[in-house]
Amino acid sequence: DAKTTQPPSMDCAEGRAANLPCNHSTISGNEYVYWYRQIHSQGPQYIIHGLKNNETNEMASLIITEDRKSSTLILPHATLRDTAVYYCIVRLYSSNTGKLIFGQGTTLQVKP
Amino acid sequence: NAGVTQTPKFQVLKTGQSMTLQCAQDMNHNSMYWYRQDPGMGLRLIYYSASEGTTDKGEVPNGYNVSRLNKREFSLRLESAAPSQTSVYFCASSEPLVVGTNEQFFGPGTRLTVL
């Protein structure tokens, strides 16, 4: 699976959009980009995933560049409850395993 | 649905003691996983089970054994605990057989201290 690079920390004002970047320059054509978050020592929570098209769900939007070498997770209106560690993971789809390789992630601090 | 449950929530062991961490899921998922998370670090995969009856090593399997007891339950055993195994242990499950998904559902974690 390709390696990802994320900034170790970011701040965001409450109510503003939080844009979390991720570099995955060695991604291959059949690898997906996944985002998870972990709120203060809880188990990680799935947010969104995508292959090459932009994706949106009730939690966030995922923007993947055309060359697929980087992506951005967007939380459109960040709240204090969005303070968490956000993990960007690149994974080869396989029907045999679903294992994920977590990096150190980005700690997002949402401030009032 | 309870989702993924783990027992115990907290445990303190002495070096050399053994114990089993229990995990169960009620979502009828085929795949289950054990991760450990050390302070300030991301999660590292210990073992996983792609389906009932199969188990495979992850990134950091040394010092651990696992049993996929049935489709619902996946246990992690420390035969002779060491201080380096002090960590938070998370169990997860997923259904990877649907293309492009593999959302993993995580349990609340077991906080283990080895003295």
Short mmCIF file of C-alpha atoms in Angstrom, two decimals:
data_model
loop_
_atom_site.label_atom_id
_atom_site.label_comp_id
_atom_site.label_asym_id
_atom_site.label_seq_id
_atom_site.Cartn_x
_atom_site.Cartn_y
_atom_site.Cartn_z
CA ASP A 1 0.00 0.00 0.00
CA ALA A 2 1.21 3.52 -0.79
CA LYS A 3 2.55 5.72 1.97
CA THR A 4 0.79 8.94 2.97
CA THR A 5 2.15 12.21 4.35
CA GLN A 6 0.06 14.53 6.51
CA PRO A 7 0.90 17.63 8.54
CA PRO A 8 1.15 16.73 12.22
CA SER A 9 -1.28 19.42 13.40
CA MET A 10 -3.70 22.10 12.23
CA ASP A 11 -6.01 24.64 13.81
CA CYS A 12 -9.41 25.76 12.58
CA ALA A 13 -11.92 28.31 13.86
CA GLU A 14 -15.32 26.99 14.83
CA GLY A 15 -17.84 27.39 12.01
CA ARG A 16 -15.18 27.66 9.33
CA ALA A 17 -14.21 24.99 6.85
CA ALA A 18 -11.37 22.69 7.86
CA ASN A 19 -9.21 21.56 4.95
CA LEU A 20 -6.92 18.65 5.78
CA PRO A 21 -4.31 17.78 3.13
CA CYS A 22 -2.74 14.42 2.39
CA ASN A 23 0.04 13.51 -0.03
CA HIS A 24 0.13 10.02 -1.55
CA SER A 25 2.49 10.47 -4.50
CA THR A 26 3.14 6.71 -4.94
CA ILE A 27 -0.52 5.76 -5.16
CA SER A 28 -1.32 3.19 -7.82
CA GLY A 29 -4.34 3.12 -10.07
CA ASN A 30 -6.40 0.67 -8.05
CA GLU A 31 -5.75 2.09 -4.61
CA TYR A 32 -8.44 3.95 -2.72
CA VAL A 33 -8.02 6.91 -0.38
CA TYR A 34 -9.71 6.49 3.00
CA TRP A 35 -10.15 8.96 5.84
CA TYR A 36 -10.77 8.01 9.45
CA ARG A 37 -10.74 10.10 12.60
CA GLN A 38 -10.11 9.32 16.24
CA ILE A 39 -11.69 11.46 18.92
CA HIS A 40 -9.75 11.44 22.16
CA SER A 41 -8.76 7.81 22.78
CA GLN A 42 -11.94 6.37 21.27
CA GLY A 43 -11.79 3.83 18.48
CA PRO A 44 -11.29 5.37 15.02
CA GLN A 45 -14.37 6.28 13.00
CA TYR A 46 -14.73 6.00 9.23
CA ILE A 47 -15.39 9.31 7.45
CA ILE A 48 -15.20 8.86 3.70
CA HIS A 49 -13.31 7.16 0.89
CA GLY A 50 -12.75 7.67 -2.84
CA LEU A 51 -10.91 6.38 -5.88
CA LYS A 52 -10.58 9.30 -8.30
CA ASN A 53 -13.81 11.26 -8.25
CA ASN A 54 -14.66 13.80 -5.58
CA GLU A 55 -16.95 12.38 -2.92
CA THR A 56 -19.34 13.92 -0.42
CA ASN A 57 -21.35 12.51 2.42
CA GLU A 58 -23.08 13.87 5.49
CA MET A 59 -19.79 14.23 7.35
CA ALA A 60 -17.31 15.58 4.83
CA SER A 61 -16.12 16.05 1.27
CA LEU A 62 -13.09 14.41 -0.30
CA ILE A 63 -11.27 16.15 -3.13
CA ILE A 64 -8.73 14.04 -5.03
CA THR A 65 -6.41 15.75 -7.52
CA GLU A 66 -6.54 14.65 -11.11
CA ASP A 67 -3.16 12.91 -10.91
CA ARG A 68 -4.33 11.30 -7.63
CA LYS A 69 -1.08 12.20 -5.89
CA SER A 70 -2.82 14.19 -3.18
CA SER A 71 -6.21 14.72 -1.61
CA THR A 72 -8.00 17.07 0.77
CA LEU A 73 -10.61 16.24 3.36
CA ILE A 74 -13.04 19.11 3.90
CA LEU A 75 -15.19 19.53 6.98
CA PRO A 76 -17.47 22.32 5.75
CA HIS A 77 -18.50 23.84 9.11
CA ALA A 78 -16.14 22.63 11.81
CA THR A 79 -17.45 22.31 15.36
CA LEU A 80 -15.63 21.75 18.62
CA ARG A 81 -16.67 18.09 18.41
CA ASP A 82 -14.58 17.75 15.24
CA THR A 83 -11.40 18.12 17.29
CA ALA A 84 -9.65 14.81 16.64
CA VAL A 85 -6.75 13.05 14.93
CA TYR A 86 -7.51 12.54 11.23
CA TYR A 87 -5.89 9.67 9.36
CA CYS A 88 -5.47 9.51 5.59
CA ILE A 89 -4.94 5.92 4.41
CA VAL A 90 -4.30 4.52 0.97
CA ARG A 91 -5.43 0.98 0.49
CA LEU A 92 -5.40 -1.54 -2.30
CA TYR A 93 -8.85 -3.01 -2.63
CA SER A 94 -8.79 -6.72 -1.92
CA SER A 95 -11.62 -9.13 -1.43
CA ASN A 96 -9.48 -11.23 0.90
CA THR A 97 -8.42 -8.71 3.47
CA GLY A 98 -9.52 -5.31 4.57
CA LYS A 99 -6.48 -4.33 6.54
CA LEU A 100 -5.60 -0.66 6.93
CA ILE A 101 -2.17 0.81 7.63
CA PHE A 102 -2.50 3.88 9.85
CA GLY A 103 0.12 6.64 9.92
CA GLN A 104 0.39 9.28 12.62
CA GLY A 105 -2.34 11.48 11.20
CA THR A 106 -3.15 15.18 11.60
CA THR A 107 -4.34 16.51 14.94
CA LEU A 108 -7.08 19.03 14.18
CA GLN A 109 -7.85 21.51 16.92
CA VAL A 110 -11.10 23.41 16.41
CA LYS A 111 -11.07 26.61 18.42
CA PRO A 112 -14.04 28.74 19.54
CA ASN B 1 -26.90 -3.53 17.72
CA ALA B 2 -23.96 -3.25 20.12
CA GLY B 3 -21.45 -3.09 17.24
CA VAL B 4 -17.98 -4.16 18.40
CA THR B 5 -17.53 -4.91 22.08
CA GLN B 6 -14.27 -5.52 23.93
CA THR B 7 -13.51 -6.88 27.38
CA PRO B 8 -11.97 -5.92 29.67
CA LYS B 9 -11.83 -2.12 29.39
CA PHE B 10 -8.79 -1.85 31.66
CA GLN B 11 -6.19 -4.37 32.81
CA VAL B 12 -2.96 -4.25 34.79
CA LEU B 13 -0.59 -7.19 34.50
CA LYS B 14 2.78 -8.08 35.93
CA THR B 15 5.62 -9.02 33.61
CA GLY B 16 5.30 -12.66 32.62
CA GLN B 17 1.59 -12.98 33.28
CA SER B 18 -0.77 -14.07 30.54
CA MET B 19 -4.19 -12.85 29.54
CA THR B 20 -6.74 -12.93 26.75
CA LEU B 21 -8.48 -9.89 25.33
CA GLN B 22 -11.96 -10.64 24.05
CA CYS B 23 -13.71 -9.07 21.08
CA ALA B 24 -17.14 -9.72 19.63
CA GLN B 25 -19.17 -8.13 16.84
CA ASP B 26 -22.85 -8.47 16.02
CA MET B 27 -22.79 -7.06 12.48
CA ASN B 28 -22.21 -10.42 10.77
CA HIS B 29 -18.89 -9.19 9.39
CA ASN B 30 -16.44 -11.62 7.86
CA SER B 31 -13.23 -9.77 8.74
CA MET B 32 -11.88 -8.86 12.15
CA TYR B 33 -8.70 -7.10 13.28
CA TRP B 34 -6.56 -6.39 16.33
CA TYR B 35 -4.59 -3.14 16.55
CA ARG B 36 -2.42 -1.60 19.22
CA GLN B 37 -1.92 2.10 19.78
CA ASP B 38 1.01 3.43 21.78
CA PRO B 39 0.94 6.98 23.19
CA GLY B 40 1.12 9.63 20.47
CA MET B 41 1.20 7.05 17.71
CA GLY B 42 -1.16 5.78 15.07
CA LEU B 43 -2.66 2.31 15.18
CA ARG B 44 -0.55 -0.68 14.21
CA LEU B 45 -2.09 -3.92 13.01
CA ILE B 46 -1.23 -6.96 15.13
CA TYR B 47 -3.28 -9.75 13.53
CA TYR B 48 -6.31 -9.98 11.33
CA SER B 49 -8.81 -12.59 10.27
CA ALA B 50 -10.19 -12.19 6.78
CA SER B 51 -12.86 -14.80 7.41
CA GLU B 52 -13.87 -17.41 9.94
CA GLY B 53 -11.18 -20.04 10.22
CA THR B 54 -8.31 -17.90 8.93
CA THR B 55 -5.84 -15.62 10.68
CA ASP B 56 -2.81 -13.72 9.41
CA LYS B 57 -0.02 -11.63 10.87
CA GLY B 58 -0.05 -7.87 10.65
CA GLU B 59 2.75 -5.37 11.24
CA VAL B 60 3.58 -6.25 14.87
CA PRO B 61 2.56 -9.87 15.66
CA ASN B 62 5.45 -10.87 17.95
CA GLY B 63 4.36 -11.74 21.47
CA TYR B 64 0.72 -12.29 20.53
CA ASN B 65 -1.55 -15.11 19.43
CA VAL B 66 -5.10 -14.93 18.14
CA SER B 67 -8.09 -17.21 17.84
CA ARG B 68 -11.07 -16.71 15.57
CA LEU B 69 -13.47 -18.65 17.72
CA ASN B 70 -16.43 -18.22 15.37
CA LYS B 71 -17.71 -15.54 13.03
CA ARG B 72 -18.57 -13.23 15.93
CA GLU B 73 -15.54 -13.56 18.18
CA PHE B 74 -11.83 -12.84 17.76
CA SER B 75 -9.55 -13.06 20.79
CA LEU B 76 -6.01 -11.81 21.36
CA ARG B 77 -3.72 -13.61 23.79
CA LEU B 78 -0.56 -12.41 25.48
CA GLU B 79 1.27 -15.52 26.67
CA SER B 80 3.97 -13.75 28.68
CA ALA B 81 3.30 -10.06 29.02
CA ALA B 82 6.17 -7.57 28.75
CA PRO B 83 6.25 -3.84 29.60
CA SER B 84 6.65 -3.10 25.87
CA GLN B 85 3.12 -4.43 25.42
CA THR B 86 1.67 -1.61 27.49
CA SER B 87 -0.73 -0.04 25.04
CA VAL B 88 -4.34 0.50 24.07
CA TYR B 89 -5.73 -2.41 22.09
CA PHE B 90 -8.51 -1.93 19.57
CA CYS B 91 -10.56 -4.58 17.87
CA ALA B 92 -12.34 -3.84 14.60
CA SER B 93 -14.52 -5.62 12.07
CA SER B 94 -15.48 -5.01 8.47
CA GLU B 95 -17.18 -6.51 5.49
CA PRO B 96 -14.65 -6.18 2.68
CA LEU B 97 -16.46 -8.18 0.10
CA VAL B 98 -18.28 -5.16 -1.31
CA VAL B 99 -16.18 -3.28 -3.85
CA GLY B 100 -14.60 -0.07 -2.64
CA THR B 101 -15.98 0.03 0.88
CA ASN B 102 -14.33 -1.80 3.76
CA GLU B 103 -15.52 0.57 6.42
CA GLN B 104 -14.00 -0.73 9.62
CA PHE B 105 -15.98 -0.50 12.84
CA PHE B 106 -13.91 -0.19 15.99
CA GLY B 107 -14.52 -1.21 19.57
CA PRO B 108 -13.91 1.10 22.55
CA GLY B 109 -10.47 -0.32 23.32
CA THR B 110 -8.73 -2.14 26.16
CA ARG B 111 -6.16 -0.16 28.11
CA LEU B 112 -3.42 -2.55 29.19
CA THR B 113 -0.55 -1.75 31.53
CA VAL B 114 2.25 -4.24 32.11
CA LEU B 115 4.39 -3.55 35.15
#
